[in-house]
Backbone as a ProteinNet text record, in pm:
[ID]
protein_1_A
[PRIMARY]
XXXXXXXXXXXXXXXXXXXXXXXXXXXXXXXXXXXXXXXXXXXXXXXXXXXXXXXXXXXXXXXXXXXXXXXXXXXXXXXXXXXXXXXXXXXXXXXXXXXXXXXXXXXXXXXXXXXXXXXXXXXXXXXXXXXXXXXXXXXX
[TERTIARY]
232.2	215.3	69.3	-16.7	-127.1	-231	-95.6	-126.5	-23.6	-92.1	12.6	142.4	83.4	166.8	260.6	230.7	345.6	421.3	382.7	491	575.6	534.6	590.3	711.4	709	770.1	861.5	846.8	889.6	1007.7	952	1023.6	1171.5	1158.2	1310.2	1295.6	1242.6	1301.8	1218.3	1308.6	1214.1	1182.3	1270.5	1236.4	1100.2	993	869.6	887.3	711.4	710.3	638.6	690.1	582.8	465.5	375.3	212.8	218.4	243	290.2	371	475.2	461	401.3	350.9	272.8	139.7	43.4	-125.4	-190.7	-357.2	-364	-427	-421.7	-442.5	-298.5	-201.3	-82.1	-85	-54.7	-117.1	-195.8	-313.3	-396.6	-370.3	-312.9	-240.8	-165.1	-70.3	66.7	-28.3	-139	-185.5	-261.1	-368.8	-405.6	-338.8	-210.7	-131.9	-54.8	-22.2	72.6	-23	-177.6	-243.6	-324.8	-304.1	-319.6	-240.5	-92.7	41	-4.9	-55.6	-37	-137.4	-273.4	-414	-294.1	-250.4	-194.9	-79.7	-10.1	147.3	92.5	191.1	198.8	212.9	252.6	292	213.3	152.9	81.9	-46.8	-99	-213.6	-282.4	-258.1	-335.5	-356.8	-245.3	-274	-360.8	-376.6	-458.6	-605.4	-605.2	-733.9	-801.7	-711	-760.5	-853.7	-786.5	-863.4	-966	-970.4	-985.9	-1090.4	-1238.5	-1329.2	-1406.1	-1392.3	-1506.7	-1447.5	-1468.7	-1438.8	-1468.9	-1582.2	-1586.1	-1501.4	-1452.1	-1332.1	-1224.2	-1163.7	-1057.3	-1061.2	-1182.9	-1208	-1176.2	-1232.5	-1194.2	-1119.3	-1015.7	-867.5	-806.9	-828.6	-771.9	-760.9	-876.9	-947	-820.2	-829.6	-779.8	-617.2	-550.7	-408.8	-387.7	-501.1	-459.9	-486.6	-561.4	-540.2	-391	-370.3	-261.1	-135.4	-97.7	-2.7	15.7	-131.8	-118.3	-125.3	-120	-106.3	87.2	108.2	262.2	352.3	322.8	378.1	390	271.2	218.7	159.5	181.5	143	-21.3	-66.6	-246	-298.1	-360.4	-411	-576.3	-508.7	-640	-705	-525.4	-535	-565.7	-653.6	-690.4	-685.2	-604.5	-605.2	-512.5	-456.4	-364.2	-313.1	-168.7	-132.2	-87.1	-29.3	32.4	-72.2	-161	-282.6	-341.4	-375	-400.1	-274.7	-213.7	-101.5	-91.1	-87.2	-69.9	-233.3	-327.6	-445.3	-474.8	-364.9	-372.9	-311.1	-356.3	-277	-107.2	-15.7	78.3	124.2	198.3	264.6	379.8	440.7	582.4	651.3	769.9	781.2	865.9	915.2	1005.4	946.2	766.4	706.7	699.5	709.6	756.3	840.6	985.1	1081.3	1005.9	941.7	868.7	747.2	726	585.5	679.7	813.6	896.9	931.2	928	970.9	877.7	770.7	625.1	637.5	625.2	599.5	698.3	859.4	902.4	890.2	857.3	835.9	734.5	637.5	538.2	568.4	670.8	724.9	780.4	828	948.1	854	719.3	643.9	624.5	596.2	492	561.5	683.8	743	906	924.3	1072.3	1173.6	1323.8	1378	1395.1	1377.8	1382.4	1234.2	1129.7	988.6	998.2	1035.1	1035	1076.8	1262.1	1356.8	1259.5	1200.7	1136	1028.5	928.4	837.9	883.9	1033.5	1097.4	1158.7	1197	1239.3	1124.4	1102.7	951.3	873.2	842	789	944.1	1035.9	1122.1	1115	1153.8	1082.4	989.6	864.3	774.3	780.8	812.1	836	914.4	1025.5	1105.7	1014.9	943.7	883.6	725	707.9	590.1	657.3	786.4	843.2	895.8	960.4	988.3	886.7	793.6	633.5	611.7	602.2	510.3	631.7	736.6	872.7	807.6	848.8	785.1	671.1	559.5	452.7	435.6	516.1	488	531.8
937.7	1032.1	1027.5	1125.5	1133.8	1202.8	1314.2	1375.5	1432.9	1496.5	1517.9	1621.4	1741.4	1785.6	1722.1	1616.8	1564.9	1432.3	1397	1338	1424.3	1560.6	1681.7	1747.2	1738.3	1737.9	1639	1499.5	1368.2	1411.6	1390.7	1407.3	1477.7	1642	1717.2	1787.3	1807.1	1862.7	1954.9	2069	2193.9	2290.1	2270.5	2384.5	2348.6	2431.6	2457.5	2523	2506.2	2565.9	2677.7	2827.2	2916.7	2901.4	2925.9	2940.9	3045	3095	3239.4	3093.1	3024.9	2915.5	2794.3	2747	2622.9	2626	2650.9	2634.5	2451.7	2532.5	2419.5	2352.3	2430.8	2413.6	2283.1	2316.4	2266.3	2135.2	2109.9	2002.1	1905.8	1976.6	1900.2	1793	1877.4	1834.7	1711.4	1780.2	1653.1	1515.7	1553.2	1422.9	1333.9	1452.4	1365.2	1258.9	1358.6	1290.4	1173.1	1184.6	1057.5	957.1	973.8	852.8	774.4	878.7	817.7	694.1	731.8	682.7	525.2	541.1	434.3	344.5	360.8	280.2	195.9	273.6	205.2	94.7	141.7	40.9	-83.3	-170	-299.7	-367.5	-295.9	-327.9	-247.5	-87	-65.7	-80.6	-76.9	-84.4	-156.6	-278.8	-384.2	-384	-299.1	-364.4	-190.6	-94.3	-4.7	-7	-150.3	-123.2	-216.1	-322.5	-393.8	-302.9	-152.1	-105.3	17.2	21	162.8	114	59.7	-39.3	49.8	142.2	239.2	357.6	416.7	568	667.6	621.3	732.4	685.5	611	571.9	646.6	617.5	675.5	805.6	874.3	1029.1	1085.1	1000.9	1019.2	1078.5	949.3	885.8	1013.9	1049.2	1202	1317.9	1336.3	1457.2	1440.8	1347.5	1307.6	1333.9	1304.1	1312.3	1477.1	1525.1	1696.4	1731.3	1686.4	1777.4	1720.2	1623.7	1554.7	1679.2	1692.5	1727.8	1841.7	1893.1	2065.4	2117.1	2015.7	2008.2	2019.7	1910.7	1862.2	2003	2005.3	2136.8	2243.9	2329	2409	2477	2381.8	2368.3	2428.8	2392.3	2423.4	2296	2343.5	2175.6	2095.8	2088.1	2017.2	1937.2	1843.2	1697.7	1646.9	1574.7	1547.5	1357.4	1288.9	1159.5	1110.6	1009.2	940.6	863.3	903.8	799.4	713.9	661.5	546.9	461.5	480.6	383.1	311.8	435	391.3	253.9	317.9	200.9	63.7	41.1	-30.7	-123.7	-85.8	-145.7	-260.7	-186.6	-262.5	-408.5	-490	-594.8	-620.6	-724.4	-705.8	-667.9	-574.7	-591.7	-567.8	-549.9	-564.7	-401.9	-411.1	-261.3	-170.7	-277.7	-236.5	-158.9	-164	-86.1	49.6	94	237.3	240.9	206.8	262.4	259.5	208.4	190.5	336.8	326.6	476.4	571	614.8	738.8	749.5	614.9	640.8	709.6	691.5	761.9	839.9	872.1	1022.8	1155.9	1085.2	1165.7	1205.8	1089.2	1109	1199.8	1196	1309.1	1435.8	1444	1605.9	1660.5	1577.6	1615.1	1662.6	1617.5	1685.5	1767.3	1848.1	1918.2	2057.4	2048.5	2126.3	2167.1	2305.4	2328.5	2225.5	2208.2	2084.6	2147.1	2272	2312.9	2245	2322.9	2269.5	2087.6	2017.5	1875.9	1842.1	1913.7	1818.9	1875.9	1963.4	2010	1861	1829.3	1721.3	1619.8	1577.2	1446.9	1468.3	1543.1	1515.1	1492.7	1556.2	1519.3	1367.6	1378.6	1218.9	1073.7	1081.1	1013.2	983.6	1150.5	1138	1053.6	1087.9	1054.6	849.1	823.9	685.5	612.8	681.5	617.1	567.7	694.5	685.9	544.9	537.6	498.4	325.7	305.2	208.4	174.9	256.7	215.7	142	201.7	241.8	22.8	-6.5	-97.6	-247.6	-206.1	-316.5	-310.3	-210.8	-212.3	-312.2	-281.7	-374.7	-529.6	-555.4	-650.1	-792.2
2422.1	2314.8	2274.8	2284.6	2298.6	2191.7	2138.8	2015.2	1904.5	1813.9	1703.9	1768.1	1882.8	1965.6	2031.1	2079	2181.4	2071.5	1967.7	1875.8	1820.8	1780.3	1760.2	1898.3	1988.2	2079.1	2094.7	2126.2	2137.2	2017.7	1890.3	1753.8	1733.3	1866	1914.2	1786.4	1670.1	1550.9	1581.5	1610.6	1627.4	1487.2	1374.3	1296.4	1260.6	1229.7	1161.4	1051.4	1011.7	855.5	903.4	871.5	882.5	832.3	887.8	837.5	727	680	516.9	414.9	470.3	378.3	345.1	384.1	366.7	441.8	364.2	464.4	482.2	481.5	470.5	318.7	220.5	127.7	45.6	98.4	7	111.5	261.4	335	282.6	232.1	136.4	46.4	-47.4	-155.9	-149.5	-23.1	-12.3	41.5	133.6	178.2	50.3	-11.2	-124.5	-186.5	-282.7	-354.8	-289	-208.3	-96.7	-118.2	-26.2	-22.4	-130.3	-260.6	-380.4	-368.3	-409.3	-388.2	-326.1	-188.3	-110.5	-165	-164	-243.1	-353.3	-449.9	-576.1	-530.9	-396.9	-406	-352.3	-376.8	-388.4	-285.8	-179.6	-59.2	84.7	46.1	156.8	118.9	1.1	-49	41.7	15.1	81	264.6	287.5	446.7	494.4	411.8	422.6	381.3	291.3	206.2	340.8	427.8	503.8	656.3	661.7	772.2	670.1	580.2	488.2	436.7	432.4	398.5	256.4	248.6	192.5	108.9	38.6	-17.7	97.5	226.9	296.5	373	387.8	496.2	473.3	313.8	303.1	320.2	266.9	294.8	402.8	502.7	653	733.1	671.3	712.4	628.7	512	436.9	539.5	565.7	659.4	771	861.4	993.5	939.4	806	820.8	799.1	694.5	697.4	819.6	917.8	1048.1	1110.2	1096.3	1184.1	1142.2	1011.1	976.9	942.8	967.9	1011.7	1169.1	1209.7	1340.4	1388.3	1311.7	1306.8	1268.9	1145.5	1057.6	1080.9	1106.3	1145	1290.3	1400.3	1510.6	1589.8	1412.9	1427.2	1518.5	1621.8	1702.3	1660.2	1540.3	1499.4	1523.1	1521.2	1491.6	1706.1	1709.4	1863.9	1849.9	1781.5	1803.7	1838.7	1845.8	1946	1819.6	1745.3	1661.3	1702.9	1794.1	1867.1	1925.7	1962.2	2037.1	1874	1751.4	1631.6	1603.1	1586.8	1520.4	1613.4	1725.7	1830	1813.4	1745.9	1762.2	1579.3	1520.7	1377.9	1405.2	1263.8	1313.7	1284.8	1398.7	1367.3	1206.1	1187.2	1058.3	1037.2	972	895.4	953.5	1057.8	1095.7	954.6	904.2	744.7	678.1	663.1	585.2	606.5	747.2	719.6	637.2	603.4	488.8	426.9	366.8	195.3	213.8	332.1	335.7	348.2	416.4	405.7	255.2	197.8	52.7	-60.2	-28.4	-52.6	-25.5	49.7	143.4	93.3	129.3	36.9	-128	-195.6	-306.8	-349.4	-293.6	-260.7	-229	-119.4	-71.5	-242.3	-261	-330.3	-511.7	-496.4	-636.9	-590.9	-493.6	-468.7	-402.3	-337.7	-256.6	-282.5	-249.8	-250.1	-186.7	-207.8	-127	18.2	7.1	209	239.1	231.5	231.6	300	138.4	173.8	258.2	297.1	379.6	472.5	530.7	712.1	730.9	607	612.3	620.6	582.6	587.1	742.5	795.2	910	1035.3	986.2	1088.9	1059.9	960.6	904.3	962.3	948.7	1013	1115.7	1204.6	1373	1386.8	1408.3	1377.1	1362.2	1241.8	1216.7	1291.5	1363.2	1444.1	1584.2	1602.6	1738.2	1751	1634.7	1609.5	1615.3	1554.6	1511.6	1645.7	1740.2	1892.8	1971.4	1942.5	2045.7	2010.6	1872.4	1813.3	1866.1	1861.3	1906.3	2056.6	2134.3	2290.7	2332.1	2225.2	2266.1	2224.4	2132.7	2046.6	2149
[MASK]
++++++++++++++++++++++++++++++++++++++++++++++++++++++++++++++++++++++++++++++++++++++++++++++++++++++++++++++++++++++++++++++++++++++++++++

């Protein structure tokens, strides 16, 4: 899996969000607010602040998830990185913490978006986590 396309593929969940509903303005948003979310929790904070060194880091890492997930969403090909080589290069950590980031994440869909809207971002974000969570057991 090489890009946000082929986790998008991998993932099988075919419904999308039309581009007339969700741009990349609201993308934005959801990523902002989420990775607020994460800086503050108690539990991803820290192992993000451990690769996230800087304000321009996190900026970055902002930039890189609105393309990812307008990539995902939207099937804009923005996003050109490899989330699985990313994740596979951090240090071991806790695979549990995805639940706790879907729990974010949704909590996030769920300010910001209709519950159709959300549930399309939660299924994909699941996908997604499952595959990432397969990928990291495989190598470990």
């Amino acid at each position: 899996m090489d890009s946000a396309h082929d986790i998008r593929e991998e993932s099988t969940m075919n419904s999308s969000v039309s581009s007339h509903s969700i741009g990349h303005q609201e993308i934005e948003r959801l990523v902002t607010l989420f990775y607020r979310k994460v800086r503050e929790d108690r539990q991803l904070g820290p192992l993000f602040h451990e690769v996230l060194l800087s304000e321009e880091a996190w900026s970055q890492h902002n930039d890189r998830m609105v393309s990812f997930w307008r990539s995902v969403m939207c099937g804009e090909g923005w996003y050109k990185g490899n989330p699985k080589k990313v994740h596979m290069e951090l240090e071991p950590f806790d695979l549990m913490l995805f639940e706790h980031w879907l729990v974010l994440f949704e909590e996030s869909t769920r300010e910001l978006f209709s519950q159709e809207i959300s549930a399309l971002f939660m299924n994909k974000s699941r996908a997604i986590a499952a595959v990432l969570k397969a990928t990291l057991k495989r190598v470990r």
